[in-house]
Tab-separated table of C-alpha atoms in Angstrom:
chain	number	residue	atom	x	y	z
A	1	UNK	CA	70.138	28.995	129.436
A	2	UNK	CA	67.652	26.445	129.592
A	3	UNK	CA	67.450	24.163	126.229
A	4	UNK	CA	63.481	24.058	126.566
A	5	UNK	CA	63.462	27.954	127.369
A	6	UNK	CA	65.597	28.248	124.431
A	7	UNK	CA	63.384	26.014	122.458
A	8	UNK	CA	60.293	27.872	123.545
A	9	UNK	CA	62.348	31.084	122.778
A	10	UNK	CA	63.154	29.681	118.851
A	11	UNK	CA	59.538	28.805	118.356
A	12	UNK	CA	58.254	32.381	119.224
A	13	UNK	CA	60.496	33.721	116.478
A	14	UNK	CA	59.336	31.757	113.889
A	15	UNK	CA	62.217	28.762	113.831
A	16	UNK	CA	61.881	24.969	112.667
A	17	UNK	CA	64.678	23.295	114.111
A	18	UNK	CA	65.358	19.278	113.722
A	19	UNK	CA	67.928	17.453	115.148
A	20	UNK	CA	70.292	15.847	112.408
A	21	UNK	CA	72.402	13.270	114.175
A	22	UNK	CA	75.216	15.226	116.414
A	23	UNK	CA	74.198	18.920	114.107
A	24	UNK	CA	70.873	21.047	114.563
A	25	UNK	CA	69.197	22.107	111.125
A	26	UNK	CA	67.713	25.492	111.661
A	27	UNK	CA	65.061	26.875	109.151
A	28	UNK	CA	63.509	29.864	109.582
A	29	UNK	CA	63.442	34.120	108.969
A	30	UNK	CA	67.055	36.257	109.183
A	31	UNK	CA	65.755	38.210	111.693
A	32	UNK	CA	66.076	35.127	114.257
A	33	UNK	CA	69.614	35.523	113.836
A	34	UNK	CA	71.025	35.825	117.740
A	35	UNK	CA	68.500	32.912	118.734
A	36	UNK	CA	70.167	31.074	116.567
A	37	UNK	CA	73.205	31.749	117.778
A	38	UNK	CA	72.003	30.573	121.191
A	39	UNK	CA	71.346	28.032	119.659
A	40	UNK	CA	74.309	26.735	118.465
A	41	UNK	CA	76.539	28.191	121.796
A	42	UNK	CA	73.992	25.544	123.782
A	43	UNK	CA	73.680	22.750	120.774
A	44	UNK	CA	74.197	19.670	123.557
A	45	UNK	CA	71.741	20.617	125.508
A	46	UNK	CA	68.988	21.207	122.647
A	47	UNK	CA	70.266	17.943	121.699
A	48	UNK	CA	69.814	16.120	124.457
A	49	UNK	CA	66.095	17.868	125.101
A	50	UNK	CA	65.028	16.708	121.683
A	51	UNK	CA	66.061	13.082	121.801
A	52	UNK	CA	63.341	10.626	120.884
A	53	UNK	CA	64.940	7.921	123.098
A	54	UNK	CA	64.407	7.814	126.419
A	55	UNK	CA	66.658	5.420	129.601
A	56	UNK	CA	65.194	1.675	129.796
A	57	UNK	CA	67.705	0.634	132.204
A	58	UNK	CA	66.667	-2.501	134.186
A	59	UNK	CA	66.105	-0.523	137.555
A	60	UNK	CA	62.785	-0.109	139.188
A	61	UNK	CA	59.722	2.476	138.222
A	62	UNK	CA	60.575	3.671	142.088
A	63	UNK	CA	64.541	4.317	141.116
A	64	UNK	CA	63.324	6.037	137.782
A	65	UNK	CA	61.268	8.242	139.454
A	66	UNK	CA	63.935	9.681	141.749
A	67	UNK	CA	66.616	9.900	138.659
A	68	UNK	CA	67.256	13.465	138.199
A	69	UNK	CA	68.638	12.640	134.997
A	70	UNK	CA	65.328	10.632	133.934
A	71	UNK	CA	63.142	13.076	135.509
A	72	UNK	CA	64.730	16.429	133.418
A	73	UNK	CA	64.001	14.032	129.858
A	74	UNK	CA	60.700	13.674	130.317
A	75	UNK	CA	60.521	17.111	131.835
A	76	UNK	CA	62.317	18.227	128.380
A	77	UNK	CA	60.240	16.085	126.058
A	78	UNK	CA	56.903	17.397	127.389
A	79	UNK	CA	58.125	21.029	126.801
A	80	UNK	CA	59.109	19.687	123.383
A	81	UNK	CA	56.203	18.182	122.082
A	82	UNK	CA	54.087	21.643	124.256
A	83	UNK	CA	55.973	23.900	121.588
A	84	UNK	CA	55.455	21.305	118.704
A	85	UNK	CA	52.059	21.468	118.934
A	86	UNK	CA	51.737	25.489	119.943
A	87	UNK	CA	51.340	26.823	116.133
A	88	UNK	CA	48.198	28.878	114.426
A	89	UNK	CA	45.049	28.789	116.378
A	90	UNK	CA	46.089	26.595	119.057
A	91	UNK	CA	46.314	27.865	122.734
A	92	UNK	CA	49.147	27.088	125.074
A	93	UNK	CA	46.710	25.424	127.484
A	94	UNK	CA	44.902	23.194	124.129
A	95	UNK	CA	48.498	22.958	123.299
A	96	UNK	CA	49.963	21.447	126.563
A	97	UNK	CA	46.609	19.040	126.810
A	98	UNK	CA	47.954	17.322	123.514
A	99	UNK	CA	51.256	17.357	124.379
A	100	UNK	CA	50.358	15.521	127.677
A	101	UNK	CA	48.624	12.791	125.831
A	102	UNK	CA	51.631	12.767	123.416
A	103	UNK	CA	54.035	12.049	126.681
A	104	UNK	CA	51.734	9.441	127.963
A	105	UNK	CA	51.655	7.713	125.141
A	106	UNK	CA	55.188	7.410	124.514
A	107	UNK	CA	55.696	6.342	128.818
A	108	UNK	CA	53.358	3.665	127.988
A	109	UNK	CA	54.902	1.974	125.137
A	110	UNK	CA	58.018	2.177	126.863
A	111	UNK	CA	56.722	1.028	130.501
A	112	UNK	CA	53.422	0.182	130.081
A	113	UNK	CA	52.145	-3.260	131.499
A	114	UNK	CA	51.657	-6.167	128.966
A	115	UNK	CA	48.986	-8.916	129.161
A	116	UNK	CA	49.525	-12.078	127.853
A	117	UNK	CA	48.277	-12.952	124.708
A	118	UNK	CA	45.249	-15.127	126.223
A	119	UNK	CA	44.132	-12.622	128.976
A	120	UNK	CA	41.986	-9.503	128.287
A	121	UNK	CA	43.763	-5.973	129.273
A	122	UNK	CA	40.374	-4.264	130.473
A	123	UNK	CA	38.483	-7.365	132.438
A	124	UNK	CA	41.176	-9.604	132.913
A	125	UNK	CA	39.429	-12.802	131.423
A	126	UNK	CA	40.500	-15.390	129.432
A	127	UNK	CA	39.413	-14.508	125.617
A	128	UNK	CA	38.830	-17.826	124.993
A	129	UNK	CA	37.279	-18.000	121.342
A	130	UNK	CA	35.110	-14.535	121.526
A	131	UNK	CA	35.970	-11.955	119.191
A	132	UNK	CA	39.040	-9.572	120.338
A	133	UNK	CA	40.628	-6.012	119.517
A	134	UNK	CA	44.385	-6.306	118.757
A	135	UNK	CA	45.794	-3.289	119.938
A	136	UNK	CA	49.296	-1.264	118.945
A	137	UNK	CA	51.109	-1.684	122.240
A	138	UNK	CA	50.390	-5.615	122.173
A	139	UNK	CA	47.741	-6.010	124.412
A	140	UNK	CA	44.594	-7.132	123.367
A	141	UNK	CA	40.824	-6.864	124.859
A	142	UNK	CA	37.525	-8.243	124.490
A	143	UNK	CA	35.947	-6.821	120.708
A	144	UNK	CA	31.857	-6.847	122.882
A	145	UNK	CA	31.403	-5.164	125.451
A	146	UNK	CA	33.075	-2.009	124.489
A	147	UNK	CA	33.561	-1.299	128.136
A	148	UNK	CA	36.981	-3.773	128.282
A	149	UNK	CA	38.398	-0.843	126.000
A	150	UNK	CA	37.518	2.084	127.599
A	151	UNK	CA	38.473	0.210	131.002
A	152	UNK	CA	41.797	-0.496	129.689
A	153	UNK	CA	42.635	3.158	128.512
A	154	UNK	CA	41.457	4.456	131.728
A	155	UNK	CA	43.827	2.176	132.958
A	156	UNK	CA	46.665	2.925	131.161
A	157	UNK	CA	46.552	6.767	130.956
A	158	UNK	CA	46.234	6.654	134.319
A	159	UNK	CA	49.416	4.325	135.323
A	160	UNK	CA	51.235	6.888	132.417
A	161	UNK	CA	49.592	10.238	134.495
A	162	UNK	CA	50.727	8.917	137.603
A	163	UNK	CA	54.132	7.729	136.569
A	164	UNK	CA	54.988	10.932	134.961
A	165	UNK	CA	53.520	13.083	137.992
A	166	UNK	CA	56.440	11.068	139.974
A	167	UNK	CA	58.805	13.082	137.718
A	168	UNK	CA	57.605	16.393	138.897
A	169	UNK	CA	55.652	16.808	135.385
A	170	UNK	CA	52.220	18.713	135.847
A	171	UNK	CA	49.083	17.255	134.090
A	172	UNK	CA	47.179	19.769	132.125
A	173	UNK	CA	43.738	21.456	133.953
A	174	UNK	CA	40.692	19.828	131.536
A	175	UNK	CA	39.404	22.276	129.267
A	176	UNK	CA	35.259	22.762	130.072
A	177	UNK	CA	34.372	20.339	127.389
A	178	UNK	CA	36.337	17.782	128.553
A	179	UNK	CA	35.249	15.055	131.138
């Protein structure tokens, strides 16, 4: 079975599960008994599909893409974080919209292009002495005009959408009040 079928599986009957170094803790009602079970007969693989890390080898963003291997991780991790955030009112489609932004952000802090310290991430000017945003991933843009940030995000999200569409990941449809 599938670790992210069997993860979507758990989920529907009402299990927390965690990965605890090479063990699984597994909280949830008695009645969930045989997925549990499932659970444990296919512990690797559940394992391996809920690892935060994720392959930084030297090679390539052309080589990733065509890694099985790499390609089935973030395949796994995007199912992950879809039945992470699938709870109460949220929809599977409101769901899988976060969970997208979720993956992206974790591609680009892995792969995600750095400026230098000097150069603006959204215009690509020098900083010089006007006032700038220091950002979480490193980068840094101009603090006026606010369009060097959204320029930058566009930017980024967009390398992160198109890197993870190489992977044979789906992007989510927009809901209708989204842009």
């Amino acid at each position: 079975m599938d670790a992210v079928a069997l993860l979507h599986r758990a989920q529907e009957a009402g299990l927390r599960i965690e990965p605890m170094g090479e063990k699984l803790l597994v909280r949830g009602p008695k009645r969930a008994e045989a997925v549990v079970k499932l659970l444990a007969s296919h512990k690797a693989e559940v394992l391996a599909a809920l690892a935060p890390g994720a392959s930084t080898s030297g090679r390539g963003d052309q080589e990733r893409a065509a890694d099985g291997t790499e390609a089935r991780r973030w395949r796994d991790r995007l199912a992950t974080r879809i039945v992470d955030w699938f709870h109460g009112d949220r929809g599977w489609e409101e769901a899988r919209r976060l969970a997208w932004g979720d993956v992206e952000s974790e591609w680009h802090e892995l792969h995600g292009r750095r400026w230098p310290s000097w150069q603006c991430a959204g215009c690509n000017a020098p900083i010089g002495g006007s006032q700038a945003l220091n950002l979480p991933d490193g980068n840094r843009v101009h603090f006026e005009p606010i369009d060097c940030l959204i320029r930058f995000g566009k930017r980024w999200r967009g390398d992160a959408s198109e890197a993870l569409i190489a992977f044979g990941l789906g992007a989510p449809s927009l809901g209708e009040d989204q842009l």
